[in-house]
DNA sequence: CCTGCGACTGAACTCATGTTCAATATACTA
DNA sequence: TAGTATATTGAACATGAGTTCAGTCGCAGG
């Protein structure tokens, strides 16, 4: 309810940026053309270059903007008091185009998206440490790896949202879909899926690369 | 140890296909050019079109081939007796280029990859039902959703492997990385991450869209 | 008034890339 | 040996798209 206000009182650069976010997210940075962005923003193709230098510059600007927005909204959600890692995912229904863009950016491996991933790993790790101390989360034998995995799963749900939606027979980004994902995820993350620890024990027993890779986790500090 | 045999006794079409799989996987279907594929295969660009009709035809051929290979290797793994859904992920270290290609295909949303996703959901669901009956897996309140989610997580680990590798400080597709992923995943999937069910219960209590979406799961049959 | 500066545009340029086509080499058949 | 089909190629074609550029419009300041 914030970005796509109907009025065109935004500055031309902002209109271009928003149109680019929408088009890049919908078609990908390759298929989306400068001419298409310009047409969607109601300006000439040359103006796009005038403001952003190049297509890559435009992409970088969109990256910065969307990631900053996402970071901000997530920060708000965190400061609202929720501590579970899925609150963020559930709370970001606000802007479809931004989500779509983010999904694309992660898929395409843009630098900003990679930075975001790393940041979220660090923050997830920190929050998880706190939650473990509070007794809300089980301690892990490999806290860093677990944090990476959980962020990857969270982002994976975003990147593969189209497939997940199709698989569940629900509309992409619909509240019903996010609710069902959250429900299934909570179930698995609360109770696990296995009835006993035979698989985990069996894996443990194979002792591949030993028990020492718990100690070889990189960057133990929280801020990079 | 199978696909990239050093000798060039493969037929030209096979060489082109393999080069295309490698390049498409590395650069994406857009950035990879027919000329690049031809050069990598040691043939002329025109021959690529002669054999595959068009770039889209080449992509379709690669899709079919890689997906069929993946399906076959997974079938083998399943018939070997393992029933947990992560055996497949751990067992497919055989061909890097195929994995990379598959990752790309899923990211780009190619039809073949989507079909593969749906197949794996169906199969995962079937295997999970069996495992539940055997007492190996916990019964779920939403078996279909759980199957979709687990497949999405599995594929998510594949699609985001680059980020996961960077986050864990390990080489992409290395045995160390897959081992650590499997270990962390097994831990989470065995014990969960939460110490109690307060989050799951809280979510349950909000009762959004009710308890009935367990019954609205689509296509209950296993073969689509 | 006019001078400069930023927003903005239309048209042209350049280049990469998918594709076509006529021509040649190779292999298999009669 | 002749002939035909298949494999293969070099060169050219067409087009889409990023980028450049000269120039116009509007406006603030001297």
Short mmCIF file of C-alpha atoms (C1' of nucleotides) in Angstrom, two decimals:
data_model
loop_
_atom_site.label_atom_id
_atom_site.label_comp_id
_atom_site.label_asym_id
_atom_site.label_seq_id
_atom_site.Cartn_x
_atom_site.Cartn_y
_atom_site.Cartn_z
CA UNK A 1 0.00 0.00 0.00
CA UNK A 2 2.96 2.23 -0.40
CA UNK A 3 4.86 2.02 -3.66
CA UNK A 4 2.29 1.86 -6.39
CA UNK A 5 0.32 5.00 -5.70
CA UNK A 6 -1.67 5.85 -8.78
CA UNK A 7 -0.60 9.45 -9.14
CA UNK A 8 2.37 10.31 -11.34
CA UNK A 9 3.68 12.99 -9.02
CA UNK A 10 6.80 10.96 -8.59
CA UNK A 11 9.90 12.33 -10.21
CA UNK A 12 10.77 10.83 -13.57
CA UNK A 13 13.76 9.00 -12.12
CA UNK A 14 11.54 7.40 -9.49
CA UNK A 15 8.99 6.39 -12.12
CA UNK A 16 11.74 4.82 -14.19
CA UNK A 17 13.13 2.99 -11.18
CA UNK A 18 9.74 1.63 -10.17
CA UNK A 19 8.96 0.56 -13.72
CA UNK A 20 12.35 -1.12 -13.92
CA UNK A 21 11.75 -2.98 -10.66
CA UNK A 22 8.44 -4.23 -11.99
CA UNK A 23 9.79 -5.23 -15.40
CA UNK A 24 13.04 -6.69 -14.16
CA UNK A 25 11.10 -8.71 -11.63
CA UNK A 26 8.59 -9.91 -14.17
CA UNK A 27 10.82 -10.64 -17.13
CA UNK A 28 14.32 -10.80 -15.72
CA UNK A 29 17.13 -8.35 -16.34
CA UNK A 30 17.91 -9.85 -19.73
CA UNK A 31 14.47 -10.02 -21.28
CA UNK A 32 13.44 -6.65 -19.92
CA UNK A 33 14.61 -3.88 -22.24
CA UNK A 34 15.42 -0.26 -21.63
CA UNK A 35 12.84 0.63 -24.22
CA UNK A 36 10.26 -1.37 -22.31
CA UNK A 37 11.13 0.31 -19.05
CA UNK A 38 11.00 3.70 -20.70
CA UNK A 39 7.60 2.98 -22.22
CA UNK A 40 6.24 1.75 -18.88
CA UNK A 41 7.52 4.88 -17.18
CA UNK A 42 6.19 7.12 -19.94
CA UNK A 43 9.55 8.55 -20.90
CA UNK A 44 12.02 8.16 -23.72
CA UNK A 45 14.68 5.45 -23.66
CA UNK A 46 17.38 8.09 -23.69
CA UNK A 47 16.16 9.54 -20.42
CA UNK A 48 16.70 6.22 -18.71
CA UNK A 49 20.35 6.33 -19.68
CA UNK A 50 20.53 9.99 -18.81
CA UNK A 51 19.51 9.26 -15.23
CA UNK A 52 21.15 5.90 -14.64
CA UNK A 53 24.08 5.86 -17.03
CA UNK A 54 23.57 2.37 -18.33
CA UNK A 55 21.34 -0.64 -17.98
CA UNK A 56 23.73 -2.05 -15.43
CA UNK A 57 23.54 1.21 -13.53
CA UNK A 58 19.78 0.96 -13.55
CA UNK A 59 19.95 -2.58 -12.25
CA UNK A 60 22.35 -1.53 -9.51
CA UNK A 61 20.04 1.30 -8.50
CA UNK A 62 17.07 -1.07 -8.37
CA UNK A 63 19.13 -3.54 -6.35
CA UNK A 64 20.11 -0.93 -3.83
CA UNK A 65 16.61 0.41 -3.49
CA UNK A 66 14.78 -2.90 -3.15
CA UNK A 67 17.34 -4.42 -0.83
CA UNK A 68 17.31 -1.31 1.35
CA UNK A 69 13.52 -1.40 1.47
CA UNK A 70 13.50 -5.08 2.33
CA UNK A 71 16.13 -4.55 4.98
CA UNK A 72 14.14 -1.72 6.46
CA UNK A 73 10.82 -3.59 6.56
CA UNK A 74 12.57 -6.57 8.05
CA UNK A 75 14.22 -4.38 10.63
CA UNK A 76 10.81 -3.05 11.56
CA UNK A 77 9.45 -6.56 11.88
CA UNK A 78 12.36 -7.61 14.08
CA UNK A 79 11.98 -4.59 16.31
CA UNK A 80 8.31 -5.35 16.63
CA UNK A 81 9.37 -8.15 18.94
CA UNK A 82 8.92 -11.32 16.92
CA UNK A 83 11.91 -13.62 17.10
CA UNK A 84 11.05 -16.51 14.82
CA UNK A 85 12.68 -16.47 11.39
CA UNK A 86 9.43 -16.87 9.50
CA UNK A 87 7.79 -13.71 10.70
CA UNK A 88 9.70 -11.79 8.09
CA UNK A 89 8.58 -14.00 5.27
CA UNK A 90 4.98 -13.80 6.38
CA UNK A 91 5.09 -10.07 6.93
CA UNK A 92 6.37 -8.92 3.58
CA UNK A 93 3.16 -9.15 1.63
CA UNK A 94 3.23 -5.42 1.19
CA UNK A 95 4.84 -5.11 -2.18
CA UNK A 96 4.54 -7.79 -4.79
CA UNK A 97 6.85 -6.19 -7.29
CA UNK A 98 9.58 -5.83 -4.73
CA UNK A 99 9.26 -9.47 -3.75
CA UNK A 100 9.31 -10.55 -7.34
CA UNK A 101 12.34 -8.41 -7.99
CA UNK A 102 14.10 -9.81 -4.97
CA UNK A 103 13.37 -13.32 -6.11
CA UNK A 104 14.85 -12.52 -9.51
CA UNK A 105 17.87 -10.81 -8.01
CA UNK A 106 18.67 -13.83 -5.88
CA UNK A 107 18.18 -16.15 -8.84
CA UNK A 108 20.42 -14.02 -11.04
CA UNK A 109 23.01 -13.76 -8.30
CA UNK A 110 23.27 -10.00 -8.19
CA UNK A 111 25.90 -8.67 -5.77
CA UNK A 112 23.34 -6.83 -3.67
CA UNK A 113 21.25 -9.97 -3.29
CA UNK A 114 24.31 -11.93 -2.26
CA UNK A 115 25.09 -9.31 0.33
CA UNK A 116 21.52 -9.53 1.56
CA UNK A 117 21.81 -13.29 1.87
CA UNK A 118 24.99 -13.00 3.89
CA UNK A 119 23.47 -10.34 6.11
CA UNK A 120 20.46 -12.48 6.79
CA UNK A 121 22.66 -15.42 7.67
CA UNK A 122 24.52 -13.27 10.15
CA UNK A 123 21.34 -11.89 11.63
CA UNK A 124 19.63 -15.25 11.67
CA UNK A 125 22.62 -16.65 13.47
CA UNK A 126 22.52 -13.87 16.03
CA UNK A 127 18.79 -14.20 16.61
CA UNK A 128 19.12 -17.95 16.86
CA UNK A 129 21.87 -17.64 19.43
CA UNK A 130 19.65 -15.36 21.47
CA UNK A 131 16.73 -17.72 21.09
CA UNK A 132 18.85 -20.67 22.13
CA UNK A 133 19.95 -18.75 25.21
CA UNK A 134 16.30 -17.98 25.96
CA UNK A 135 15.46 -21.63 25.66
CA UNK A 136 13.20 -21.12 22.66
CA UNK A 137 15.42 -22.90 20.13
CA UNK A 138 17.27 -26.16 20.41
CA UNK A 139 21.03 -25.76 20.48
CA UNK A 140 22.67 -27.04 17.33
CA UNK A 141 25.83 -29.01 16.80
CA UNK A 142 26.62 -26.67 13.92
CA UNK A 143 24.89 -23.35 14.58
CA UNK A 144 26.43 -21.57 11.62
CA UNK A 145 25.52 -24.29 9.17
CA UNK A 146 22.03 -24.43 10.58
CA UNK A 147 21.63 -20.67 10.15
CA UNK A 148 22.83 -20.83 6.55
CA UNK A 149 20.50 -23.69 5.83
CA UNK A 150 17.47 -22.00 7.33
CA UNK A 151 18.11 -18.79 5.41
CA UNK A 152 18.61 -20.83 2.25
CA UNK A 153 15.30 -22.58 2.84
CA UNK A 154 13.58 -19.29 3.49
CA UNK A 155 15.01 -17.74 0.34
CA UNK A 156 14.38 -20.95 -1.52
CA UNK A 157 10.69 -20.62 -0.77
CA UNK A 158 10.86 -17.16 -2.27
CA UNK A 159 12.86 -18.13 -5.33
CA UNK A 160 10.74 -21.18 -6.03
CA UNK A 161 7.47 -19.55 -5.08
CA UNK A 162 6.07 -20.18 -8.53
CA UNK A 163 6.69 -23.90 -8.27
CA UNK A 164 5.48 -24.03 -4.69
CA UNK A 165 2.32 -22.19 -5.62
CA UNK A 166 1.70 -24.54 -8.51
CA UNK A 167 2.44 -27.55 -6.31
CA UNK A 168 0.05 -26.41 -3.63
CA UNK A 169 -2.55 -25.25 -6.11
CA UNK A 170 -2.63 -21.73 -4.71
CA UNK A 171 -2.10 -18.29 -6.13
CA UNK A 172 1.52 -17.04 -5.95
CA UNK A 173 2.10 -14.58 -3.11
CA UNK A 174 -1.44 -15.07 -1.90
CA UNK A 175 -2.05 -14.91 1.83
CA UNK A 176 -3.46 -18.42 1.67
CA UNK A 177 -0.21 -19.70 0.19
CA UNK A 178 2.04 -17.98 2.71
CA UNK A 179 -0.19 -19.23 5.50
CA UNK A 180 0.02 -22.81 4.31
CA UNK A 181 3.77 -22.59 3.81
CA UNK A 182 4.21 -21.15 7.28
CA UNK A 183 1.99 -23.81 8.77
CA UNK A 184 3.83 -26.69 7.11
CA UNK A 185 7.19 -25.14 7.93
CA UNK A 186 6.26 -24.62 11.56
CA UNK A 187 5.11 -28.21 11.81
CA UNK A 188 8.37 -29.53 10.41
CA UNK A 189 10.53 -27.11 12.37
CA UNK A 190 8.71 -27.88 15.59
CA UNK A 191 8.46 -31.63 15.50
CA UNK A 192 10.84 -32.63 12.74
CA UNK A 193 9.77 -35.16 10.16
CA UNK A 194 11.47 -38.28 11.44
CA UNK A 195 9.98 -40.30 14.26
CA UNK A 196 13.37 -41.10 15.71
CA UNK A 197 17.01 -40.15 15.27
CA UNK A 198 18.05 -43.19 13.30
CA UNK A 199 18.95 -41.25 10.17
CA UNK A 200 20.78 -38.53 12.02
CA UNK A 201 22.60 -41.15 14.06
CA UNK A 202 23.41 -43.17 10.98
CA UNK A 203 24.83 -40.09 9.30
CA UNK A 204 26.74 -39.26 12.43
CA UNK A 205 28.09 -42.82 12.50
CA UNK A 206 29.53 -42.55 9.00
CA UNK A 207 31.74 -39.85 10.50
CA UNK A 208 32.50 -38.24 7.20
CA UNK A 209 35.00 -35.42 7.65
CA UNK A 210 34.65 -36.12 11.35
CA UNK A 211 32.94 -34.11 14.06
CA UNK A 212 35.40 -31.30 13.62
CA UNK A 213 33.66 -29.31 10.94
CA UNK A 214 31.61 -27.81 13.72
CA UNK A 215 34.77 -25.98 14.65
CA UNK A 216 35.64 -24.91 11.13
CA UNK A 217 32.75 -22.52 10.75
CA UNK A 218 33.88 -19.24 9.27
CA UNK A 219 33.38 -15.77 10.66
CA UNK A 220 32.19 -16.39 14.17
CA UNK A 221 31.48 -12.73 14.69
CA UNK A 222 28.12 -11.28 13.88
CA UNK A 223 28.91 -8.15 11.94
CA UNK A 224 30.85 -8.57 8.69
CA UNK B 1 33.02 -39.69 -13.95
CA UNK B 2 30.74 -40.40 -16.84
CA UNK B 3 29.86 -37.45 -19.01
CA UNK B 4 33.05 -35.53 -19.51
CA UNK B 5 35.23 -38.27 -20.94
CA UNK B 6 38.25 -36.67 -22.54
CA UNK B 7 38.00 -38.36 -25.90
CA UNK B 8 36.01 -36.74 -28.69
CA UNK B 9 34.61 -39.99 -30.01
CA UNK B 10 31.16 -38.71 -29.23
CA UNK B 11 29.04 -37.75 -32.18
CA UNK B 12 28.99 -34.08 -33.04
CA UNK B 13 25.41 -33.73 -31.85
CA UNK B 14 26.34 -35.20 -28.49
CA UNK B 15 29.34 -32.91 -28.22
CA UNK B 16 27.14 -29.93 -28.99
CA UNK B 17 24.56 -31.04 -26.45
CA UNK B 18 27.15 -31.53 -23.72
CA UNK B 19 28.79 -28.19 -24.48
CA UNK B 20 25.38 -26.55 -24.39
CA UNK B 21 24.57 -28.14 -21.05
CA UNK B 22 27.84 -26.86 -19.66
CA UNK B 23 27.47 -23.36 -21.06
CA UNK B 24 23.78 -22.99 -20.35
CA UNK B 25 24.43 -24.11 -16.80
CA UNK B 26 27.34 -21.76 -16.37
CA UNK B 27 26.04 -18.63 -18.05
CA UNK B 28 22.31 -19.15 -18.38
CA UNK B 29 20.34 -19.68 -21.53
CA UNK B 30 20.38 -15.98 -22.37
CA UNK B 31 24.04 -15.16 -21.91
CA UNK B 32 25.20 -18.38 -23.52
CA UNK B 33 25.37 -17.98 -27.29
CA UNK B 34 25.12 -20.46 -30.08
CA UNK B 35 28.52 -19.33 -31.27
CA UNK B 36 29.93 -20.05 -27.84
CA UNK B 37 28.39 -23.50 -27.76
CA UNK B 38 29.68 -24.21 -31.24
CA UNK B 39 33.18 -23.09 -30.31
CA UNK B 40 33.15 -25.21 -27.15
CA UNK B 41 32.00 -28.21 -29.17
CA UNK B 42 34.55 -27.53 -31.90
CA UNK B 43 31.99 -27.12 -34.66
CA UNK B 44 30.50 -24.29 -36.63
CA UNK B 45 27.49 -22.35 -35.38
CA UNK B 46 25.50 -23.48 -38.38
CA UNK B 47 25.85 -27.12 -37.39
CA UNK B 48 24.20 -26.42 -34.07
CA UNK B 49 21.15 -25.15 -35.87
CA UNK B 50 21.32 -28.00 -38.35
CA UNK B 51 21.02 -30.56 -35.57
CA UNK B 52 18.69 -28.78 -33.18
CA UNK B 53 16.73 -26.44 -35.37
CA UNK B 54 16.98 -23.42 -33.15
CA UNK B 55 18.39 -22.25 -29.85
CA UNK B 56 15.09 -23.07 -28.21
CA UNK B 57 15.26 -26.55 -29.73
CA UNK B 58 18.73 -26.95 -28.30
CA UNK B 59 17.52 -25.89 -24.89
CA UNK B 60 14.61 -28.31 -25.08
CA UNK B 61 16.97 -31.13 -26.02
CA UNK B 62 19.24 -30.30 -23.10
CA UNK B 63 16.24 -30.12 -20.79
CA UNK B 64 15.02 -33.50 -21.86
CA UNK B 65 18.42 -35.10 -21.58
CA UNK B 66 19.42 -33.71 -18.21
CA UNK B 67 16.03 -34.28 -16.64
CA UNK B 68 15.93 -37.82 -17.95
CA UNK B 69 19.42 -38.47 -16.58
CA UNK B 70 18.51 -36.99 -13.23
CA UNK B 71 15.31 -38.98 -13.13
CA UNK B 72 17.21 -42.14 -13.96
CA UNK B 73 19.91 -41.64 -11.35
CA UNK B 74 17.29 -40.82 -8.78
CA UNK B 75 15.36 -43.93 -9.73
CA UNK B 76 18.49 -45.95 -9.19
CA UNK B 77 19.03 -44.36 -5.80
CA UNK B 78 15.45 -45.09 -4.77
CA UNK B 79 15.65 -48.67 -5.90
CA UNK B 80 18.84 -49.06 -3.93
CA UNK B 81 16.64 -49.11 -0.87
CA UNK B 82 17.11 -45.71 0.73
CA UNK B 83 13.88 -44.02 1.68
CA UNK B 84 14.89 -40.66 3.06
CA UNK B 85 14.44 -37.72 0.69
CA UNK B 86 18.00 -36.49 1.10
CA UNK B 87 19.72 -39.55 -0.22
CA UNK B 88 19.10 -38.31 -3.73
CA UNK B 89 20.66 -34.93 -3.07
CA UNK B 90 23.70 -36.52 -1.50
CA UNK B 91 24.06 -39.10 -4.24
CA UNK B 92 24.10 -36.88 -7.27
CA UNK B 93 27.66 -35.68 -7.06
CA UNK B 94 28.40 -37.47 -10.26
CA UNK B 95 27.97 -34.73 -12.78
CA UNK B 96 28.62 -31.13 -11.91
CA UNK B 97 27.52 -29.71 -15.20
CA UNK B 98 24.21 -31.55 -15.03
CA UNK B 99 23.57 -30.23 -11.54
CA UNK B 100 24.47 -26.73 -12.58
CA UNK B 101 22.22 -27.01 -15.58
CA UNK B 102 19.37 -28.31 -13.48
CA UNK B 103 19.81 -25.46 -11.07
CA UNK B 104 19.63 -23.00 -13.94
CA UNK B 105 16.64 -24.71 -15.49
CA UNK B 106 14.71 -24.50 -12.25
CA UNK B 107 15.67 -20.87 -11.80
CA UNK B 108 14.65 -20.02 -15.35
CA UNK B 109 11.43 -21.95 -14.97
CA UNK B 110 11.81 -24.21 -17.97
CA UNK B 111 8.84 -26.49 -18.59
CA UNK B 112 10.90 -29.64 -18.13
CA UNK B 113 12.18 -28.43 -14.78
CA UNK B 114 8.67 -27.60 -13.67
CA UNK B 115 7.55 -31.07 -14.65
CA UNK B 116 10.46 -32.49 -12.69
CA UNK B 117 9.46 -30.47 -9.65
CA UNK B 118 5.91 -31.73 -9.83
CA UNK B 119 7.08 -35.30 -10.31
CA UNK B 120 9.32 -35.07 -7.31
CA UNK B 121 6.49 -33.69 -5.22
CA UNK B 122 4.33 -36.62 -6.21
CA UNK B 123 7.06 -39.12 -5.55
CA UNK B 124 8.10 -37.47 -2.31
CA UNK B 125 4.50 -37.59 -1.21
CA UNK B 126 4.25 -41.27 -2.06
CA UNK B 127 7.51 -42.15 -0.33
CA UNK B 128 6.50 -40.11 2.68
CA UNK B 129 3.17 -41.88 2.90
CA UNK B 130 4.99 -45.20 2.85
CA UNK B 131 7.46 -44.01 5.43
CA UNK B 132 4.68 -42.77 7.66
CA UNK B 133 3.01 -46.15 7.41
CA UNK B 134 6.29 -47.80 8.32
CA UNK B 135 6.59 -45.54 11.31
CA UNK B 136 9.71 -43.82 10.05
CA UNK B 137 8.13 -40.44 9.47
CA UNK B 138 5.79 -38.44 11.62
CA UNK B 139 2.31 -38.12 10.19
CA UNK B 140 1.55 -34.59 9.03
CA UNK B 141 -1.56 -32.50 9.33
CA UNK B 142 -1.00 -31.43 5.73
CA UNK B 143 0.93 -34.20 3.97
CA UNK B 144 0.71 -32.62 0.55
CA UNK B 145 1.90 -29.23 1.71
CA UNK B 146 4.69 -30.86 3.64
CA UNK B 147 5.81 -32.77 0.56
CA UNK B 148 5.79 -29.62 -1.55
CA UNK B 149 7.74 -27.76 1.08
CA UNK B 150 10.37 -30.44 1.46
CA UNK B 151 10.89 -30.66 -2.28
CA UNK B 152 11.09 -26.89 -2.45
CA UNK B 153 13.70 -26.87 0.29
CA UNK B 154 15.65 -29.59 -1.46
CA UNK B 155 15.55 -27.74 -4.76
CA UNK B 156 16.19 -24.49 -2.96
CA UNK B 157 19.46 -25.88 -1.71
CA UNK B 158 20.33 -26.70 -5.28
CA UNK B 159 19.27 -23.37 -6.73
CA UNK B 160 20.98 -21.37 -4.01
CA UNK B 161 24.00 -23.63 -3.79
CA UNK B 162 26.30 -20.76 -4.63
CA UNK B 163 25.02 -18.68 -1.74
CA UNK B 164 25.01 -21.66 0.59
CA UNK B 165 28.56 -22.51 -0.36
CA UNK B 166 29.67 -18.95 0.20
CA UNK B 167 27.80 -18.80 3.49
CA UNK B 168 29.38 -22.00 4.73
CA UNK B 169 32.77 -21.15 3.35
CA UNK B 170 32.97 -24.33 1.31
CA UNK B 171 33.50 -25.10 -2.33
CA UNK B 172 30.27 -25.38 -4.36
CA UNK B 173 29.23 -28.96 -5.01
CA UNK B 174 32.10 -30.25 -2.90
CA UNK B 175 31.54 -33.39 -0.90
CA UNK B 176 32.33 -31.44 2.24
CA UNK B 177 29.55 -28.99 1.47
CA UNK B 178 26.94 -31.63 0.71
CA UNK B 179 27.94 -33.49 3.85
CA UNK B 180 27.52 -30.43 6.01
CA UNK B 181 24.22 -29.53 4.39
CA UNK B 182 22.96 -33.06 4.90
CA UNK B 183 24.11 -33.06 8.49
CA UNK B 184 22.45 -29.76 9.35
CA UNK B 185 19.30 -30.76 7.48
CA UNK B 186 19.12 -34.10 9.24
CA UNK B 187 19.52 -32.40 12.57
CA UNK B 188 16.70 -29.98 11.88
CA UNK B 189 14.47 -32.60 10.30
CA UNK B 190 15.02 -35.01 13.15
CA UNK B 191 14.68 -32.78 16.18
CA UNK B 192 13.15 -29.61 14.79
CA UNK B 193 14.54 -26.26 15.80
CA UNK B 194 12.04 -25.19 18.41
CA UNK B 195 12.22 -26.49 21.95
CA UNK B 196 8.45 -26.62 22.28
CA UNK B 197 5.34 -26.22 20.18
CA UNK B 198 4.48 -22.70 21.24
CA UNK B 199 4.96 -21.22 17.78
CA UNK B 200 3.13 -23.99 16.01
CA UNK B 201 0.34 -23.79 18.60
CA UNK B 202 0.20 -20.02 18.33
CA UNK B 203 -0.10 -20.25 14.59
CA UNK B 204 -2.72 -22.93 14.93
CA UNK B 205 -4.59 -20.68 17.35
CA UNK B 206 -4.81 -17.83 14.88
CA UNK B 207 -6.84 -20.28 12.82
CA UNK B 208 -6.34 -18.45 9.57
CA UNK B 209 -8.35 -20.02 6.78
CA UNK B 210 -9.23 -22.68 9.32
CA UNK B 211 -8.18 -26.30 9.59
CA UNK B 212 -9.88 -27.15 6.34
CA UNK B 213 -7.08 -26.45 3.91
CA UNK B 214 -5.77 -29.87 4.74
CA UNK B 215 -8.70 -31.14 2.75
CA UNK B 216 -8.27 -28.80 -0.20
CA UNK B 217 -5.09 -30.36 -1.42
CA UNK B 218 -5.08 -30.84 -5.16
CA UNK B 219 -4.46 -33.99 -7.16
CA UNK B 220 -4.52 -36.71 -4.56
CA UNK B 221 -3.35 -39.29 -7.04
CA UNK B 222 0.30 -39.99 -7.54
CA UNK B 223 0.70 -39.99 -11.30
CA UNK B 224 -0.22 -36.74 -13.05
"C1'" DC C 1 17.60 39.99 -22.04
"C1'" DC C 2 20.54 36.27 -22.29
"C1'" DT C 3 23.26 32.76 -20.68
"C1'" DG C 4 23.90 28.43 -18.83
"C1'" DC C 5 22.29 24.16 -16.96
"C1'" DG C 6 19.55 20.19 -16.28
"C1'" DA C 7 15.56 17.51 -18.00
"C1'" DC C 8 14.18 15.46 -22.00
"C1'" DT C 9 13.68 13.71 -26.83
"C1'" DG C 10 14.18 11.59 -31.70
"C1'" DA C 11 17.09 9.55 -34.57
"C1'" DA C 12 20.99 7.31 -35.73
"C1'" DC C 13 24.97 4.12 -34.65
"C1'" DT C 14 27.04 -0.13 -33.34
"C1'" DC C 15 27.33 -4.49 -32.17
"C1'" DA C 16 26.02 -9.07 -30.76
"C1'" DT C 17 23.36 -12.84 -32.01
"C1'" DG C 18 19.91 -15.99 -33.99
"C1'" DT C 19 19.12 -17.56 -38.34
"C1'" DT C 20 19.40 -18.64 -43.47
"C1'" DC C 21 21.57 -20.34 -47.55
"C1'" DA C 22 24.38 -21.92 -51.05
"C1'" DA C 23 28.32 -24.73 -51.35
"C1'" DT C 24 31.59 -28.50 -50.03
"C1'" DA C 25 33.16 -32.77 -47.91
"C1'" DT C 26 32.10 -37.32 -46.37
"C1'" DA C 27 29.80 -41.63 -46.25
"C1'" DC C 28 26.77 -45.00 -47.62
"C1'" DT C 29 24.27 -47.46 -51.49
"C1'" DA C 30 23.46 -49.38 -56.11
"C1'" DT D 1 31.99 -45.50 -60.54
"C1'" DA D 2 27.93 -42.73 -60.05
"C1'" DG D 3 24.59 -40.86 -57.02
"C1'" DT D 4 22.25 -39.44 -53.21
"C1'" DA D 5 21.75 -38.24 -48.51
"C1'" DT D 6 23.86 -36.54 -44.52
"C1'" DA D 7 27.30 -33.80 -42.06
"C1'" DT D 8 29.51 -29.59 -42.09
"C1'" DT D 9 30.98 -24.99 -43.18
"C1'" DG D 10 31.70 -19.83 -44.32
"C1'" DA D 11 29.45 -15.94 -45.28
"C1'" DA D 12 25.77 -13.09 -45.36
"C1'" DC D 13 21.26 -11.40 -43.52
"C1'" DA D 14 18.01 -9.40 -40.21
"C1'" DT D 15 16.89 -7.71 -36.07
"C1'" DG D 16 16.80 -6.41 -31.38
"C1'" DA D 17 18.82 -3.72 -28.03
"C1'" DG D 18 22.29 -0.81 -25.56
"C1'" DT D 19 24.24 3.34 -26.31
"C1'" DT D 20 25.50 8.01 -28.39
"C1'" DC D 21 24.58 12.58 -29.81
"C1'" DA D 22 22.98 16.76 -31.35
"C1'" DG D 23 19.42 19.49 -30.30
"C1'" DT D 24 14.95 21.44 -27.94
"C1'" DC D 25 12.44 23.04 -23.92
"C1'" DG D 26 12.03 25.22 -19.44
"C1'" DC D 27 13.91 27.74 -15.91
"C1'" DA D 28 17.08 30.14 -12.56
"C1'" DG D 29 20.36 33.82 -12.08
"C1'" DG D 30 23.18 37.75 -13.55
#
